[in-house]
Amino acid sequence: MAVIEHKSYARVGLLGNPSDVYYGKTLSFSLGNFWASVRLEPSKDLLIVPHPTHDLVRFNSITHLVNRLQSEGYYGGVRLLMAICKIFHNFCKDNNITLCEGNFTISYDTNIPRQTGLSGSSAIVTAALNCLIDFYEVRHLIKVEVRPNLVLNAEKELGIVAGLQDRVAQTYGGLVYMDFSKKHMDEFGHGIYTPMDIALLPPLYLIYAENPSDSGKVHSTVRQRWLAGDEFIISTMEEVANIAVEGQKALLAKDYAKLATLMNQNFDLRRHMFDDDALGAVNIEMVEVARRIGAASKFTGSGGAVVVFCPDGPSQVKQLVDACQEAGFVCEPIKVMPSFLNDIDLQTLASK
Ligand SMILES: Nc1ncnc2c1ncn2[C@@H]1O[C@H](COP(=O)(O)OP(=O)(O)O)[C@@H](O)[C@H]1O
Ligand SMILES: O=C(O)[C@H]1O[C@H](OP(=O)(O)O)[C@H](O)[C@@H](O)[C@@H]1O
Ligand SMILES: [Mg+2]
């Protein structure tokens, strides 16, 4: 059997995030600027290959080791690959999907800036899931709608608090409107995912800085408060979800002034719920650099990268680029990836 390789791109939570963690709604798209790739090759034993830099275990000195742990934490992608193997295997077992015999060697690479709210974690997991699906030839047996759950479950397995929006954008590709209403989630186990035309999006920009933050940690306090029935968190999350509803209407009507307002509101609501310490000073500054020149901005995910819209056009983009350069942030045009679904994937959507 030949080598199997899959790429999975970063994603931008354009509107409504993080309400996906709370039965909300989001509008997200697949970001072509960055991707993770996973390679699977048949082999005698089952081998998970540590990445030479992301899973570093050899250091120049103890200071190097400590610095590395302080800036990047303890974990790389190995645990993600292990977790998706487990979740995939158990899902197939529970659903009477027989897996053929045979082992493989699985390795990964990624150029998604680490832990910057661009969903580098689930890009690795999504690409790995696609490899497993093709290795075991079960693509027709695992519906597209349930695949994001498998990706999320792999991360939940590791104690990472997260929602489905990243995994949906990375599974579907393109621009997707997602409705995670409790009733539908309880009944079907997944949300309602509506692909939209990527041509509806205006030119957008990405700002990011190398300042890794752990999305699981960022989320955990708000999640605890939500679980404890905190009225403020519950009602604010509903407002955030409603931003995606309004955003879908605005995009369909090409009302870009409204889009700008909604992006700003989205960030302001996040800031009310998560304290500034959790959001991070650098992350807040990235949002504010854009706002100071009159652009609309918000986090793409839980922090580290910001999506920007310049409603006034090219002159404002120039101001944005200059302001980012001065502040030491990377700023680049966003490339949106179209849908990734092939004929077999689409058939699983059609067969109810
Ligand atoms: N670029 C990367 N390379 C290797 N592992 C990564 C990378 N980014 C994330 N991870 C793994 O995923 C976990 C969760 O990352 P997360 O905070 O969700 O980042 P992101 O915002 O990129 O999704 C990390 O603790 C780490 O184990
Ligand atoms: O807070 C958010 O907007 C998102 O945070 C996580 O994404 P990440 O890229 O890891 O920051 C989480 O997985 C998403 O579900 C949230 O919407
Ligand atoms: Mg993540």
Short mmCIF file of C-alpha atoms and ligand atoms in Angstrom, two decimals:
data_model
loop_
_atom_site.label_atom_id
_atom_site.label_comp_id
_atom_site.label_asym_id
_atom_site.label_seq_id
_atom_site.Cartn_x
_atom_site.Cartn_y
_atom_site.Cartn_z
CA MET A 1 0.00 0.00 0.00
CA ALA A 2 1.26 3.46 -0.90
CA VAL A 3 2.09 6.31 1.44
CA ILE A 4 -0.93 8.38 2.47
CA GLU A 5 -0.57 12.09 3.10
CA HIS A 6 -3.13 14.68 4.17
CA LYS A 7 -2.90 18.39 4.78
CA SER A 8 -5.21 20.28 7.08
CA TYR A 9 -5.25 24.06 7.14
CA ALA A 10 -5.46 26.59 9.93
CA ARG A 11 -8.84 28.26 10.43
CA VAL A 12 -10.27 31.64 11.27
CA GLY A 13 -13.20 31.94 13.63
CA LEU A 14 -14.71 34.98 11.91
CA LEU A 15 -17.80 35.52 14.04
CA GLY A 16 -19.49 33.88 16.99
CA ASN A 17 -16.49 32.15 18.59
CA PRO A 18 -16.08 30.96 21.31
CA SER A 19 -19.83 30.27 21.58
CA ASP A 20 -19.25 26.95 19.77
CA VAL A 21 -18.00 25.62 23.11
CA TYR A 22 -21.46 26.52 24.55
CA TYR A 23 -24.17 25.38 22.11
CA GLY A 24 -23.76 28.63 20.19
CA LYS A 25 -23.23 29.54 16.54
CA THR A 26 -20.16 30.49 14.53
CA LEU A 27 -19.05 31.52 11.08
CA SER A 28 -15.56 30.20 10.33
CA PHE A 29 -13.35 29.54 7.35
CA SER A 30 -10.34 27.54 6.34
CA LEU A 31 -7.13 29.60 6.20
CA GLY A 32 -4.73 28.75 3.37
CA ASN A 33 -1.77 30.66 4.83
CA PHE A 34 -0.79 27.79 7.16
CA TRP A 35 -1.25 24.03 7.36
CA ALA A 36 -0.27 20.83 9.11
CA SER A 37 0.52 17.69 7.15
CA VAL A 38 0.41 14.10 8.32
CA ARG A 39 2.06 11.18 6.57
CA LEU A 40 1.13 7.55 7.09
CA GLU A 41 3.11 4.64 5.73
CA PRO A 42 2.46 0.91 6.23
CA SER A 43 5.04 -0.69 8.53
CA LYS A 44 5.65 -3.79 10.64
CA ASP A 45 5.04 -2.08 13.98
CA LEU A 46 2.78 0.84 14.77
CA LEU A 47 5.07 3.82 15.19
CA ILE A 48 4.23 7.42 16.16
CA VAL A 49 7.17 9.57 15.05
CA PRO A 50 8.07 12.52 17.31
CA HIS A 51 8.59 15.76 15.38
CA PRO A 52 12.26 16.83 15.44
CA THR A 53 11.48 20.32 16.74
CA HIS A 54 7.89 20.27 18.07
CA ASP A 55 8.51 17.21 20.25
CA LEU A 56 12.02 18.15 21.31
CA VAL A 57 13.66 15.76 23.78
CA ARG A 58 17.35 16.54 23.17
CA PHE A 59 18.68 19.84 24.54
CA ASN A 60 21.98 21.75 24.60
CA SER A 61 21.73 22.27 28.32
CA ILE A 62 19.34 22.34 31.24
CA THR A 63 18.80 26.08 30.65
CA HIS A 64 17.76 25.33 27.08
CA LEU A 65 15.31 22.71 28.37
CA VAL A 66 13.81 25.09 30.95
CA ASN A 67 13.51 27.98 28.46
CA ARG A 68 11.85 25.72 25.97
CA LEU A 69 9.31 24.47 28.52
CA GLN A 70 8.60 28.02 29.63
CA SER A 71 7.94 29.29 26.13
CA GLU A 72 6.26 26.26 24.52
CA GLY A 73 5.05 24.07 27.36
CA TYR A 74 5.53 20.34 27.76
CA TYR A 75 3.62 19.08 24.78
CA GLY A 76 3.97 18.71 21.05
CA GLY A 77 1.92 16.73 18.57
CA VAL A 78 2.74 13.15 19.57
CA ARG A 79 -0.03 13.06 22.16
CA LEU A 80 -2.50 14.36 19.57
CA LEU A 81 -1.63 11.55 17.13
CA MET A 82 -1.93 8.94 19.87
CA ALA A 83 -5.27 10.30 21.02
CA ILE A 84 -6.83 10.31 17.53
CA CYS A 85 -5.70 6.70 16.98
CA LYS A 86 -7.52 5.72 20.17
CA ILE A 87 -10.67 7.72 19.42
CA PHE A 88 -10.80 6.47 15.82
CA HIS A 89 -10.34 2.85 16.87
CA ASN A 90 -13.02 3.05 19.55
CA PHE A 91 -15.46 4.86 17.26
CA CYS A 92 -15.08 2.15 14.63
CA LYS A 93 -15.52 -0.58 17.23
CA ASP A 94 -18.66 1.03 18.65
CA ASN A 95 -20.11 1.45 15.17
CA ASN A 96 -19.30 -2.06 13.93
CA ILE A 97 -16.81 -0.78 11.38
CA THR A 98 -14.27 -3.54 10.90
CA LEU A 99 -10.66 -2.41 10.60
CA CYS A 100 -8.27 -4.46 8.50
CA GLU A 101 -5.06 -5.87 9.97
CA GLY A 102 -1.77 -4.08 9.42
CA ASN A 103 0.36 -1.43 11.07
CA PHE A 104 1.65 1.96 10.08
CA THR A 105 4.16 4.66 10.82
CA ILE A 106 2.62 8.09 11.28
CA SER A 107 4.50 11.40 11.33
CA TYR A 108 3.54 15.07 11.10
CA ASP A 109 4.81 18.50 10.27
CA THR A 110 3.22 21.91 10.65
CA ASN A 111 3.90 25.53 9.78
CA ILE A 112 0.93 26.83 11.80
CA PRO A 113 2.38 29.22 14.37
CA ARG A 114 2.25 27.26 17.57
CA GLN A 115 -0.69 27.81 19.91
CA THR A 116 -1.81 31.07 18.37
CA GLY A 117 -5.54 30.42 18.16
CA LEU A 118 -5.21 29.31 14.54
CA SER A 119 -6.12 25.78 15.50
CA GLY A 120 -2.75 24.22 15.04
CA SER A 121 -3.79 21.46 17.41
CA SER A 122 -6.83 20.29 15.50
CA ALA A 123 -5.09 20.72 12.14
CA ILE A 124 -2.70 17.95 13.18
CA VAL A 125 -5.57 15.80 14.45
CA THR A 126 -7.78 16.38 11.39
CA ALA A 127 -4.99 15.50 8.96
CA ALA A 128 -4.22 12.37 11.01
CA LEU A 129 -7.87 11.33 11.01
CA ASN A 130 -7.97 11.65 7.22
CA CYS A 131 -4.89 9.41 6.98
CA LEU A 132 -6.46 6.78 9.23
CA ILE A 133 -9.73 6.90 7.29
CA ASP A 134 -7.87 6.24 4.03
CA PHE A 135 -5.49 3.64 5.46
CA TYR A 136 -8.44 1.58 6.71
CA GLU A 137 -10.55 2.51 3.64
CA VAL A 138 -13.54 3.62 5.68
CA ARG A 139 -14.16 7.09 4.20
CA HIS A 140 -17.63 6.05 2.95
CA LEU A 141 -18.53 4.71 6.42
CA ILE A 142 -17.76 7.78 8.54
CA LYS A 143 -20.08 10.67 7.84
CA VAL A 144 -18.52 14.07 7.33
CA GLU A 145 -20.67 15.61 10.09
CA VAL A 146 -19.32 13.27 12.76
CA ARG A 147 -15.64 13.62 11.88
CA PRO A 148 -15.22 16.98 13.74
CA ASN A 149 -16.52 15.20 16.88
CA LEU A 150 -13.80 12.59 16.58
CA VAL A 151 -11.18 15.34 16.30
CA LEU A 152 -12.63 17.17 19.30
CA ASN A 153 -12.85 13.96 21.33
CA ALA A 154 -9.16 13.32 20.73
CA GLU A 155 -8.37 16.71 22.29
CA LYS A 156 -10.93 16.27 25.09
CA GLU A 157 -9.20 13.00 25.86
CA LEU A 158 -6.13 15.12 26.64
CA GLY A 159 -8.07 17.56 28.80
CA ILE A 160 -8.01 20.39 26.23
CA VAL A 161 -11.17 22.50 26.58
CA ALA A 162 -12.33 23.32 23.06
CA GLY A 163 -15.32 23.45 20.76
CA LEU A 164 -16.25 22.08 17.36
CA GLN A 165 -15.84 25.11 15.08
CA ASP A 166 -12.15 24.56 14.29
CA ARG A 167 -12.71 20.93 13.46
CA VAL A 168 -15.73 21.68 11.25
CA ALA A 169 -13.86 24.35 9.25
CA GLN A 170 -10.91 21.98 8.87
CA THR A 171 -13.04 19.03 7.81
CA TYR A 172 -15.27 20.92 5.38
CA GLY A 173 -12.96 23.68 4.08
CA GLY A 174 -14.35 26.93 2.70
CA LEU A 175 -16.64 29.19 4.73
CA VAL A 176 -19.16 27.44 6.99
CA TYR A 177 -22.03 28.71 9.10
CA MET A 178 -22.36 26.45 12.13
CA ASP A 179 -25.29 26.07 14.45
CA PHE A 180 -24.56 24.08 17.61
CA SER A 181 -28.01 24.49 19.21
CA LYS A 182 -28.46 22.16 22.15
CA LYS A 183 -31.58 20.52 20.78
CA HIS A 184 -29.86 19.46 17.56
CA MET A 185 -26.63 18.54 19.33
CA ASP A 186 -28.50 16.35 21.83
CA GLU A 187 -30.53 14.64 19.13
CA PHE A 188 -27.85 14.13 16.45
CA GLY A 189 -24.57 14.55 18.33
CA HIS A 190 -23.36 17.27 15.97
CA GLY A 191 -24.34 20.72 14.76
CA ILE A 192 -25.94 21.94 11.52
CA TYR A 193 -23.19 22.93 9.12
CA THR A 194 -24.06 25.16 6.16
CA PRO A 195 -21.32 25.86 3.62
CA MET A 196 -21.38 29.41 2.22
CA ASP A 197 -19.80 30.96 -0.87
CA ILE A 198 -16.29 32.16 -0.02
CA ALA A 199 -16.70 34.96 -2.57
CA LEU A 200 -18.97 36.68 -0.02
CA LEU A 201 -15.94 37.44 2.14
CA PRO A 202 -14.24 40.82 1.70
CA PRO A 203 -10.41 40.98 1.73
CA LEU A 204 -9.25 40.17 5.25
CA TYR A 205 -5.89 40.38 7.01
CA LEU A 206 -4.17 38.35 9.66
CA ILE A 207 -2.01 39.69 12.47
CA TYR A 208 -0.07 37.36 14.72
CA ALA A 209 2.85 37.32 17.09
CA GLU A 210 5.00 34.54 18.47
CA ASN A 211 3.46 34.33 21.92
CA PRO A 212 2.06 30.87 22.46
CA SER A 213 -0.93 30.57 24.76
CA ASP A 214 -2.64 27.38 25.81
CA SER A 215 -6.19 27.47 24.50
CA GLY A 216 -7.30 24.88 27.06
CA LYS A 217 -6.05 27.05 29.91
CA VAL A 218 -7.57 30.24 28.48
CA HIS A 219 -10.95 28.52 28.33
CA SER A 220 -11.06 26.63 31.57
CA THR A 221 -12.23 29.38 33.98
CA VAL A 222 -15.05 30.60 31.75
CA ARG A 223 -16.07 26.99 31.14
CA GLN A 224 -16.22 26.37 34.88
CA ARG A 225 -18.39 29.46 35.38
CA TRP A 226 -20.70 28.43 32.55
CA LEU A 227 -21.05 24.92 34.00
CA ALA A 228 -21.82 26.45 37.40
CA GLY A 229 -24.74 28.37 35.83
CA ASP A 230 -23.17 31.85 35.91
CA GLU A 231 -25.92 34.08 34.47
CA PHE A 232 -23.51 36.66 33.04
CA ILE A 233 -21.47 34.08 31.13
CA ILE A 234 -24.57 32.27 29.88
CA SER A 235 -26.29 35.42 28.56
CA THR A 236 -23.08 36.88 27.10
CA MET A 237 -22.39 33.62 25.24
CA GLU A 238 -25.91 33.88 23.78
CA GLU A 239 -25.07 37.39 22.56
CA VAL A 240 -21.86 36.08 21.00
CA ALA A 241 -23.79 33.31 19.21
CA ASN A 242 -26.23 35.90 17.90
CA ILE A 243 -23.34 37.75 16.28
CA ALA A 244 -22.89 34.78 13.95
CA VAL A 245 -26.60 34.87 13.08
CA GLU A 246 -26.36 38.58 12.25
CA GLY A 247 -23.07 37.98 10.46
CA GLN A 248 -24.52 35.39 8.13
CA LYS A 249 -27.27 37.86 7.16
CA ALA A 250 -24.75 40.68 6.72
CA LEU A 251 -22.49 38.59 4.46
CA LEU A 252 -25.40 37.40 2.32
CA ALA A 253 -26.47 41.05 1.94
CA LYS A 254 -22.84 42.13 1.38
CA ASP A 255 -23.34 44.61 4.20
CA TYR A 256 -19.68 45.01 5.12
CA ALA A 257 -20.20 47.97 7.44
CA LYS A 258 -22.31 45.64 9.56
CA LEU A 259 -19.62 42.95 9.36
CA ALA A 260 -17.09 45.43 10.80
CA THR A 261 -19.41 46.32 13.68
CA LEU A 262 -20.06 42.67 14.47
CA MET A 263 -16.36 41.75 14.51
CA ASN A 264 -15.64 44.49 17.03
CA GLN A 265 -18.64 43.56 19.18
CA ASN A 266 -17.49 39.95 19.16
CA PHE A 267 -14.13 40.86 20.66
CA ASP A 268 -15.66 43.27 23.17
CA LEU A 269 -17.95 40.53 24.46
CA ARG A 270 -15.02 38.12 24.77
CA ARG A 271 -13.17 40.75 26.74
CA HIS A 272 -16.09 41.12 29.16
CA MET A 273 -16.05 37.40 29.92
CA PHE A 274 -12.35 36.51 29.96
CA ASP A 275 -10.15 38.69 32.10
CA ASP A 276 -7.32 40.58 30.42
CA ASP A 277 -4.72 38.36 32.08
CA ALA A 278 -6.19 35.29 30.43
CA LEU A 279 -6.44 37.06 27.08
CA GLY A 280 -2.86 38.28 27.26
CA ALA A 281 -1.49 41.82 26.86
CA VAL A 282 0.17 41.14 23.48
CA ASN A 283 -3.05 39.68 22.12
CA ILE A 284 -5.10 42.66 23.25
CA GLU A 285 -2.53 45.01 21.73
CA MET A 286 -2.86 43.23 18.35
CA VAL A 287 -6.60 43.92 18.38
CA GLU A 288 -6.00 47.52 19.39
CA VAL A 289 -3.34 48.24 16.77
CA ALA A 290 -5.98 47.50 14.15
CA ARG A 291 -8.71 49.42 15.94
CA ARG A 292 -6.54 52.52 16.28
CA ILE A 293 -6.44 52.92 12.49
CA GLY A 294 -10.21 52.39 12.30
CA ALA A 295 -10.18 48.73 11.20
CA ALA A 296 -12.37 46.00 12.70
CA SER A 297 -10.59 43.20 14.53
CA LYS A 298 -11.04 40.17 16.73
CA PHE A 299 -9.27 36.95 17.73
CA THR A 300 -9.27 34.11 15.20
CA GLY A 301 -9.45 31.67 18.11
CA SER A 302 -8.56 31.84 21.76
CA GLY A 303 -5.68 34.28 21.26
CA GLY A 304 -2.37 34.72 19.45
CA ALA A 305 -3.74 35.77 16.09
CA VAL A 306 -6.23 38.43 15.02
CA VAL A 307 -8.44 38.72 11.92
CA VAL A 308 -8.77 42.25 10.57
CA PHE A 309 -11.16 43.90 8.12
CA CYS A 310 -10.34 47.34 6.68
CA PRO A 311 -13.70 48.79 5.59
CA ASP A 312 -12.04 51.89 4.08
CA GLY A 313 -10.01 49.86 1.59
CA PRO A 314 -6.36 50.00 0.38
CA SER A 315 -5.29 53.23 2.13
CA GLN A 316 -6.41 51.77 5.44
CA VAL A 317 -4.63 48.48 4.66
CA LYS A 318 -1.42 50.46 4.16
CA GLN A 319 -1.93 52.11 7.55
CA LEU A 320 -2.50 48.69 9.09
CA VAL A 321 0.67 47.24 7.60
CA ASP A 322 2.70 50.22 8.84
CA ALA A 323 1.18 50.09 12.33
CA CYS A 324 1.89 46.35 12.62
CA GLN A 325 5.46 46.79 11.47
CA GLU A 326 5.99 49.45 14.09
CA ALA A 327 4.46 47.25 16.78
CA GLY A 328 6.52 44.20 15.72
CA PHE A 329 3.56 42.09 14.59
CA VAL A 330 3.38 40.04 11.41
CA CYS A 331 0.55 41.19 9.13
CA GLU A 332 -0.43 39.37 5.94
CA PRO A 333 -3.40 39.04 3.56
CA ILE A 334 -5.68 36.12 4.35
CA LYS A 335 -6.06 33.34 1.81
CA VAL A 336 -9.34 31.44 2.09
CA MET A 337 -9.33 27.76 1.10
CA PRO A 338 -12.34 26.38 -0.81
CA SER A 339 -14.21 23.20 0.24
CA PHE A 340 -12.14 20.02 0.75
CA LEU A 341 -14.96 17.54 0.36
CA ASN A 342 -14.60 14.89 -2.36
CA ASP A 343 -17.36 12.77 -3.92
CA ILE A 344 -17.20 10.07 -1.25
CA ASP A 345 -17.42 12.70 1.51
CA LEU A 346 -20.39 14.35 -0.19
CA GLN A 347 -22.16 10.99 -0.49
CA THR A 348 -21.92 10.49 3.28
CA LEU A 349 -23.68 13.86 3.68
CA ALA A 350 -26.43 12.86 1.29
CA SER A 351 -27.14 9.46 2.93
CA LYS A 352 -29.23 10.19 6.01
N1 LIG B 1 2.52 23.71 16.22
C1 LIG B 1 2.34 22.68 17.06
N2 LIG B 1 3.18 21.64 17.03
C2 LIG B 1 3.00 20.58 17.83
N3 LIG B 1 1.99 20.47 18.72
C3 LIG B 1 1.13 21.48 18.79
C4 LIG B 1 1.24 22.63 17.96
N4 LIG B 1 0.23 23.47 18.27
C5 LIG B 1 -0.48 22.85 19.21
N5 LIG B 1 0.05 21.67 19.55
C6 LIG B 1 -0.45 20.70 20.54
O1 LIG B 1 -1.84 20.97 20.74
C7 LIG B 1 -2.11 21.32 22.11
C8 LIG B 1 -3.21 22.37 22.20
O2 LIG B 1 -2.85 23.50 21.44
P1 LIG B 1 -3.81 24.78 21.41
O3 LIG B 1 -3.55 25.61 22.61
O4 LIG B 1 -5.20 24.33 21.13
O5 LIG B 1 -3.18 25.55 20.15
P2 LIG B 1 -3.90 26.09 18.84
O6 LIG B 1 -4.43 27.42 19.21
O7 LIG B 1 -2.79 26.19 17.83
O8 LIG B 1 -4.92 25.09 18.45
C9 LIG B 1 -0.74 21.77 22.62
O9 LIG B 1 -0.65 21.64 24.01
C10 LIG B 1 0.20 20.81 21.89
O10 LIG B 1 0.17 19.51 22.49
O1 LIG B 2 -11.73 30.77 21.84
C1 LIG B 2 -11.94 30.49 20.65
O2 LIG B 2 -12.39 31.33 19.86
C2 LIG B 2 -11.64 29.08 20.15
O3 LIG B 2 -10.60 28.51 20.97
C3 LIG B 2 -10.13 27.23 20.59
O4 LIG B 2 -9.43 27.31 19.37
P1 LIG B 2 -7.80 27.56 19.35
O5 LIG B 2 -7.39 27.69 17.92
O6 LIG B 2 -7.18 26.34 19.97
O7 LIG B 2 -7.56 28.80 20.13
C4 LIG B 2 -11.30 26.27 20.53
O8 LIG B 2 -10.88 25.01 20.03
C5 LIG B 2 -12.47 26.80 19.70
O9 LIG B 2 -13.56 25.91 19.77
C6 LIG B 2 -12.87 28.18 20.21
O10 LIG B 2 -13.91 28.73 19.44
MG MG B 3 -6.49 24.32 19.56
#
